[in-house]
Tab-separated table of C-alpha atoms in Angstrom:
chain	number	residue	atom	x	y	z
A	1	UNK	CA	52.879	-0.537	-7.029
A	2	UNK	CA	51.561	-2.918	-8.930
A	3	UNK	CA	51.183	-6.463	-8.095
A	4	UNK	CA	54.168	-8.984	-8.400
A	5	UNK	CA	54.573	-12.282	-9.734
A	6	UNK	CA	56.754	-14.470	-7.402
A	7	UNK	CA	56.044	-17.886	-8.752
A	8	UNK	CA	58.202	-20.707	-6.717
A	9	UNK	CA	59.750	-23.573	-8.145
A	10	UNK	CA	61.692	-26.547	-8.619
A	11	UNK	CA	59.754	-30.111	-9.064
A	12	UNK	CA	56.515	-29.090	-7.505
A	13	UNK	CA	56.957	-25.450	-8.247
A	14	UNK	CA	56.123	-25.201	-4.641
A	15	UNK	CA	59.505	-26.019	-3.108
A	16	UNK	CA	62.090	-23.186	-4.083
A	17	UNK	CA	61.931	-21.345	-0.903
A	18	UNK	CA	63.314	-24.582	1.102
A	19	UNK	CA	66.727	-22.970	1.237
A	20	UNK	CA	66.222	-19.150	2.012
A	21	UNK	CA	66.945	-20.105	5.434
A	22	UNK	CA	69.033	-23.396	5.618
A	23	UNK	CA	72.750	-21.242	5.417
A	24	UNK	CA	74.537	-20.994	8.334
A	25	UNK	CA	75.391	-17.671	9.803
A	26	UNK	CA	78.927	-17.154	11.248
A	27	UNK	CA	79.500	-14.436	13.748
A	28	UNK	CA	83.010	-13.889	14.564
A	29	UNK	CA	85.072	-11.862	16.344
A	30	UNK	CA	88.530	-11.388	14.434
A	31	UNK	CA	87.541	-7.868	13.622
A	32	UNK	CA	88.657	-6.680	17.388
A	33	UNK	CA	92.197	-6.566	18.001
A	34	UNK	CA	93.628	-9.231	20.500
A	35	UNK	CA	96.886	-9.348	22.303
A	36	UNK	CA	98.730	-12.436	22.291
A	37	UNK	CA	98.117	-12.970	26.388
A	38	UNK	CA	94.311	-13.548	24.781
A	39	UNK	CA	92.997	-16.938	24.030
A	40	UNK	CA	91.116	-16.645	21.068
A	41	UNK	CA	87.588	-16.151	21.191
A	42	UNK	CA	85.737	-19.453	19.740
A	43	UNK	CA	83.602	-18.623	17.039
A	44	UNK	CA	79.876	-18.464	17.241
A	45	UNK	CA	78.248	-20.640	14.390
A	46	UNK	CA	74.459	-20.532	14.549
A	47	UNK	CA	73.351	-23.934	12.654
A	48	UNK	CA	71.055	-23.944	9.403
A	49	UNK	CA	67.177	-22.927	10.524
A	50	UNK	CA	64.671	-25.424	8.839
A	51	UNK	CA	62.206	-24.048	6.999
A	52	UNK	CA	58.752	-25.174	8.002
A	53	UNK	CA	56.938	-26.967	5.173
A	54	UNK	CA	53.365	-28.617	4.534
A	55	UNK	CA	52.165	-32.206	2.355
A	56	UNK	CA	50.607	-31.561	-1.208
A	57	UNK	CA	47.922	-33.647	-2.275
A	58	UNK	CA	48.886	-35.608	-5.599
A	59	UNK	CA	52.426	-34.154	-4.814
A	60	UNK	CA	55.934	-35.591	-3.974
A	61	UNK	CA	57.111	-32.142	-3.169
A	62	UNK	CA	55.965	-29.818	-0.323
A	63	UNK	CA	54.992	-26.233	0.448
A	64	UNK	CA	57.574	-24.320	2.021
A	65	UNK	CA	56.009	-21.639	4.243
A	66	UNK	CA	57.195	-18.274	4.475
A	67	UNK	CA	54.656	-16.276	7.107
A	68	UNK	CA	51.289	-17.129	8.619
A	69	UNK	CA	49.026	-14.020	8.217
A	70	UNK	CA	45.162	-14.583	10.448
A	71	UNK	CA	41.787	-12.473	9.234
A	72	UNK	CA	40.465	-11.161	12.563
A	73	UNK	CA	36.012	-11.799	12.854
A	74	UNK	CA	35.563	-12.774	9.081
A	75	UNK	CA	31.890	-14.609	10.013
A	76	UNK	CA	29.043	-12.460	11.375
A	77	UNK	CA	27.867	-15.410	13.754
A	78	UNK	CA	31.502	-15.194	15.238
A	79	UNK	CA	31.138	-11.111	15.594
A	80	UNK	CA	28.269	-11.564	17.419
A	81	UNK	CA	28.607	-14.463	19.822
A	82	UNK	CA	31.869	-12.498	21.274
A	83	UNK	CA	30.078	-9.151	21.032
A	84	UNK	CA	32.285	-7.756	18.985
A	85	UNK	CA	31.483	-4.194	16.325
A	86	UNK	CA	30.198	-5.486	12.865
A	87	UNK	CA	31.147	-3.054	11.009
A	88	UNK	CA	35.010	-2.997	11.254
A	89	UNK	CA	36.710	-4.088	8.301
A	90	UNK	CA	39.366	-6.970	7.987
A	91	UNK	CA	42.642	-6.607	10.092
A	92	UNK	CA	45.632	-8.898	10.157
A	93	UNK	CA	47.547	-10.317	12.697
A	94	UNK	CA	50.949	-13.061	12.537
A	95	UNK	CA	52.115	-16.614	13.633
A	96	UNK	CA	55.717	-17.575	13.262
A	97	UNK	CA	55.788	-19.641	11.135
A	98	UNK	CA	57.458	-22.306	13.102
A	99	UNK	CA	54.237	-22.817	15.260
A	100	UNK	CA	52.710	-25.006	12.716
A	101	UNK	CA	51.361	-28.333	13.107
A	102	UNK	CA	50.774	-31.039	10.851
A	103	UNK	CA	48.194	-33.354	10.807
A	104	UNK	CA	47.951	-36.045	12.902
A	105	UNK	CA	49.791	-34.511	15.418
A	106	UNK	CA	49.344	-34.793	19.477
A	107	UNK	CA	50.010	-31.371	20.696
A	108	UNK	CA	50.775	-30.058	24.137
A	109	UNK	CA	48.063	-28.258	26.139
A	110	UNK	CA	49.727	-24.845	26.001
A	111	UNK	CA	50.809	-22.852	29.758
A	112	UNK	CA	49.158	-19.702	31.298
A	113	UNK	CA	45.551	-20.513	30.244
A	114	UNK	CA	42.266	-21.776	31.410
A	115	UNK	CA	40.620	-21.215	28.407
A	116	UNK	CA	42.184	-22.937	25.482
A	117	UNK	CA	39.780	-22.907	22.481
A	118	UNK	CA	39.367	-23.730	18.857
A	119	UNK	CA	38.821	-21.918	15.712
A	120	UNK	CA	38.516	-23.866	12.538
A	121	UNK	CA	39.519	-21.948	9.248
A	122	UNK	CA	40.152	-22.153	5.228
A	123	UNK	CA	43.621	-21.541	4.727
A	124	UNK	CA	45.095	-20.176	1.456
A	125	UNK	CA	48.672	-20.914	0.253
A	126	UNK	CA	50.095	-18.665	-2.093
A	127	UNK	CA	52.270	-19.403	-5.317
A	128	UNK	CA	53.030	-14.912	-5.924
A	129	UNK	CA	51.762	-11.625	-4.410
A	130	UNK	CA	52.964	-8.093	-4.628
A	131	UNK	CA	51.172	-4.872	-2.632
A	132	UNK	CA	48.012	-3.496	-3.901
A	133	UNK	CA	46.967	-6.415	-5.534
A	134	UNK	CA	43.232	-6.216	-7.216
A	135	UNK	CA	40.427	-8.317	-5.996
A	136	UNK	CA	39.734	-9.283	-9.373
A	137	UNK	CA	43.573	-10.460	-9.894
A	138	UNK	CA	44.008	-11.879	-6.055
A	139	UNK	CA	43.025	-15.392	-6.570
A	140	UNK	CA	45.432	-16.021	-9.611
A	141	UNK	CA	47.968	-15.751	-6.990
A	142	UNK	CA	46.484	-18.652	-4.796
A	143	UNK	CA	48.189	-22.505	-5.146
A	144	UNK	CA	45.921	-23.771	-3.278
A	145	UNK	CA	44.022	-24.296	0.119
A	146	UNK	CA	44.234	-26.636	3.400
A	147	UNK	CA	41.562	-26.984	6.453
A	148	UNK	CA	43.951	-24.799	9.187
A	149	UNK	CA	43.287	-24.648	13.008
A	150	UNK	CA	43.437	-20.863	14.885
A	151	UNK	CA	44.267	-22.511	18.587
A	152	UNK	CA	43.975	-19.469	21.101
A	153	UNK	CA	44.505	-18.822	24.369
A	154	UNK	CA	41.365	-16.616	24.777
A	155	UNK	CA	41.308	-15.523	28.062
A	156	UNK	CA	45.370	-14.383	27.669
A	157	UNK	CA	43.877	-12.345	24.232
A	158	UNK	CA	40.744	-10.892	26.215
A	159	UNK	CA	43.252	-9.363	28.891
A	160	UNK	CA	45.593	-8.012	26.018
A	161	UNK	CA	42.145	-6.592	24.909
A	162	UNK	CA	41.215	-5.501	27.831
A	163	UNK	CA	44.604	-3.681	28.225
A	164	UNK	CA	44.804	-2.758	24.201
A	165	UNK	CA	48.040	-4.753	24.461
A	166	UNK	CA	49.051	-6.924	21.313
A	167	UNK	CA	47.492	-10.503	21.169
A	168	UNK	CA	50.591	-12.144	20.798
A	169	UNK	CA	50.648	-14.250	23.853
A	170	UNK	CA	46.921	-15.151	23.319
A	171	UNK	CA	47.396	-16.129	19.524
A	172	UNK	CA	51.126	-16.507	18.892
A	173	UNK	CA	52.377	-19.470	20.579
A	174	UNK	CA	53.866	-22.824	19.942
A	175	UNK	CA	51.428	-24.990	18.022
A	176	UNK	CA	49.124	-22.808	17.840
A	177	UNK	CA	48.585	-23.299	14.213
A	178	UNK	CA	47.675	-26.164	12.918
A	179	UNK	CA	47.436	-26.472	8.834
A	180	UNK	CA	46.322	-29.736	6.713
A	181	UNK	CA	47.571	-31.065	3.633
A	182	UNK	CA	47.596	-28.630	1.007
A	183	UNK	CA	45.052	-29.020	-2.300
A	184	UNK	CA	46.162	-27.128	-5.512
A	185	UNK	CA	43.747	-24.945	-6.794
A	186	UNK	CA	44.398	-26.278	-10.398
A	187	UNK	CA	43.113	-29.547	-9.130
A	188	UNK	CA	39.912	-28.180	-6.487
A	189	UNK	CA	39.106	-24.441	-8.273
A	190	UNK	CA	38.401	-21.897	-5.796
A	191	UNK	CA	35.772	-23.460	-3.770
A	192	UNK	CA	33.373	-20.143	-2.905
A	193	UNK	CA	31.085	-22.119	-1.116
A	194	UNK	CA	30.813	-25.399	1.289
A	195	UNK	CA	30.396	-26.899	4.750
A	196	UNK	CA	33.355	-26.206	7.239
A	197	UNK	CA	32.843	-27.918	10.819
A	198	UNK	CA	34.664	-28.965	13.674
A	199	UNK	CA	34.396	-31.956	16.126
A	200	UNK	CA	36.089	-32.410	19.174
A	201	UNK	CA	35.375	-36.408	20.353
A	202	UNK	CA	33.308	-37.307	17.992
A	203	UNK	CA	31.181	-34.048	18.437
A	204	UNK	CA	29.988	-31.648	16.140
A	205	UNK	CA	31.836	-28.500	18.492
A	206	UNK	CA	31.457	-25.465	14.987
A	207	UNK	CA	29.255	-25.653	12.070
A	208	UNK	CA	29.106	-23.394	9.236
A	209	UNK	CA	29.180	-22.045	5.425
A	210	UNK	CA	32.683	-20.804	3.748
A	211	UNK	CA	29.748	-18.007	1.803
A	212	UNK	CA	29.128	-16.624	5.361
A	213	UNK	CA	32.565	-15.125	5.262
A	214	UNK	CA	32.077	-11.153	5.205
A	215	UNK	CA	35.272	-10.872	3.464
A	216	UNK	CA	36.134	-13.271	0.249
A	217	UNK	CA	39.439	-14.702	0.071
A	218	UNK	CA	40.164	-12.425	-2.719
A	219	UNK	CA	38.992	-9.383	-0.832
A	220	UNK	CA	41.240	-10.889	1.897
A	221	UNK	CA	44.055	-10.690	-0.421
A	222	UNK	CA	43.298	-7.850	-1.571
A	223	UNK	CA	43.373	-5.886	1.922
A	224	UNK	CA	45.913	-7.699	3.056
A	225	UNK	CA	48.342	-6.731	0.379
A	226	UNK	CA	47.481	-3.030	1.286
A	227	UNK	CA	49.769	-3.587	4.652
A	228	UNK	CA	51.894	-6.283	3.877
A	229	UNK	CA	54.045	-7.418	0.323
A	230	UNK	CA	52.199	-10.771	-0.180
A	231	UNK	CA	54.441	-13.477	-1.333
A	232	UNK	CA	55.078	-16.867	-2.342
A	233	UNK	CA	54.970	-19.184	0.692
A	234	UNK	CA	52.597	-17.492	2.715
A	235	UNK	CA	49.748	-18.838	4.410
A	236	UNK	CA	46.312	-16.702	5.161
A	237	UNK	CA	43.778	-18.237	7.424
A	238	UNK	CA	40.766	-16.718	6.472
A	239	UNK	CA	38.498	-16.763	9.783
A	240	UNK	CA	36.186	-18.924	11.741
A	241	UNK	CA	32.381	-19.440	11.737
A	242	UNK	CA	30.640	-19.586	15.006
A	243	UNK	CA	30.550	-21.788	18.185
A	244	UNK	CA	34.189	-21.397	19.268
A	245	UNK	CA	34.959	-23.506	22.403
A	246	UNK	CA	37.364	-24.706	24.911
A	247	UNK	CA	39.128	-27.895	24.781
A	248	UNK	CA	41.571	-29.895	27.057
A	249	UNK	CA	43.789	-32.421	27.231
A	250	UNK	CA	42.622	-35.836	26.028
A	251	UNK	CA	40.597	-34.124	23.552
A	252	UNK	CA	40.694	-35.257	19.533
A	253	UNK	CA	39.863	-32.321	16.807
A	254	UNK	CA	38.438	-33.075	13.306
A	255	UNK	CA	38.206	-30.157	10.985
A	256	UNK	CA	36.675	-30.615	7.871
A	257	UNK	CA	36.020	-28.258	4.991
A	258	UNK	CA	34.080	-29.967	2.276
A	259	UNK	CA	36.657	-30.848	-0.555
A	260	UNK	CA	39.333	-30.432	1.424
A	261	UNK	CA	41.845	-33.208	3.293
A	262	UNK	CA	40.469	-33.192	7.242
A	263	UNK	CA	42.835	-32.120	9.780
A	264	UNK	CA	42.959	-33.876	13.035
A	265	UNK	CA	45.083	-33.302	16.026
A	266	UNK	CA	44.998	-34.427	19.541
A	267	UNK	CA	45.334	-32.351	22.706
A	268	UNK	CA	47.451	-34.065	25.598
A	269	UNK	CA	49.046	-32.687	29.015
């Protein structure tokens, strides 16, 4: 198949997918017969879900996000420092999307770890998709890109490992993704090079070159779409260089791609 245009709209052009989920749902229960010695059941009504959005630079609108889709071991230095085959190629997993976290937030140091650490990543926001899309085509279906935060409970995803259990609880939990302000690709380009770092306190904690990914953000796109109908509204983070580490409450993150807003949160108890 293809791939599919999907462009969103209204104001911004970024914005039409704010009310996919904002109806509410009513569940009823007329359909089964009641005697009149019944009281009537009440009716369930389950109120409008918000859909999670993020700022646009040199925008009044926002970025409504549909899913969160992560790059597993993108940077060689990463394969290697957690021993990890080189050779495999890209694979996918998901955050709901309602674990994201804006900047200049103060986030809660998550339960059921000890080993809470940080991953620093270039995040593309689509504006269309389809399945099967070309590498050559994939980055006309980019809006545009934000400095995004893969928080992970790593010792909870080394016993799923371990166990060849899914990763959710070690990657999928609340605030575990935090996402900057959003930078249209009509205004930056498609930066496919520059300096993406982390500090934690003032620290330089992960260092690195976006042209030490293995896989492009096209050839991202391209893979991805292979498994998954790419859309408007989706976010992919793309991977993280090397020199992962633990943090704890108390703790301030900077992450910083060059060109890009810097994304800062703060870790409390």
């Amino acid at each position: 198949m293809p791939a599919r245009r999907l462009f969103l709209s209204s104001g911004l052009r970024v914005a039409g997918l704010a009310g996919l989920a904002m109806a509410s749902t009513r569940i009823g229960a007329s359909a089964a017969p009641r005697s009149a010695a019944c009281a009537p059941t009440p009716e369930l009504v389950i109120p409008p879900l918000p859909v999670p959005t993020l700022p646009v630079a040199g925008e009044h609108g926002v970025f409504p996000v549909r899913r969160i889709y992560c790059v597993g071991r993108n940077y060689l230095a990463h394969i290697k420092e957690l021993n990890h085959d080189t050779r495999e190629p890209p694979f996918f997993f998901q955050k709901a999307r309602d674990m994201l976290v804006q900047n200049g937030a103060t986030i809660p140091y998550p339960t059921l770890t000890h080993d809470y650490e940080h991953e620093i990543e270039l995040v593309l926001a689509m504006k269309s998709g389809g399945m099967n899309i070309p590498a050559s085509q994939a980055l006309d279906h980019v809006y545009g890109y934000a400095v995004g935060l893969d928080m992970t409970r790593r010792d909870l995803q080394n016993q799923a490992q371990e166990k060849r259990q899914p990763w959710e609880a070690g990657k999928s939990f609340d605030h575990a993704a935090p996402c900057g302000t959003i930078v249209p690709a009509a205004t930056l380009g498609h930066p496919p090079t520059g300096r993406i770092h982390l500090e934690v306190n003032g620290v330089t904690a992960s260092d690195g070159q976006l042209n030490d990914m293995i896989w492009s953000p096209a050839e991202i796109i391209a893979h991805l779409s292979t498994a998954f109908e790419v859309a408007a509204g989706d976010l992919i983070y793309t991977g993280t260089p090397r020199a992962v580490g633990k943090v704890g409450p108390g703790d301030k993150l900077v992450a910083a791609i060059d060109g890009l807003p810097s994304l800062q949160v703060s870790i409390t108890s």
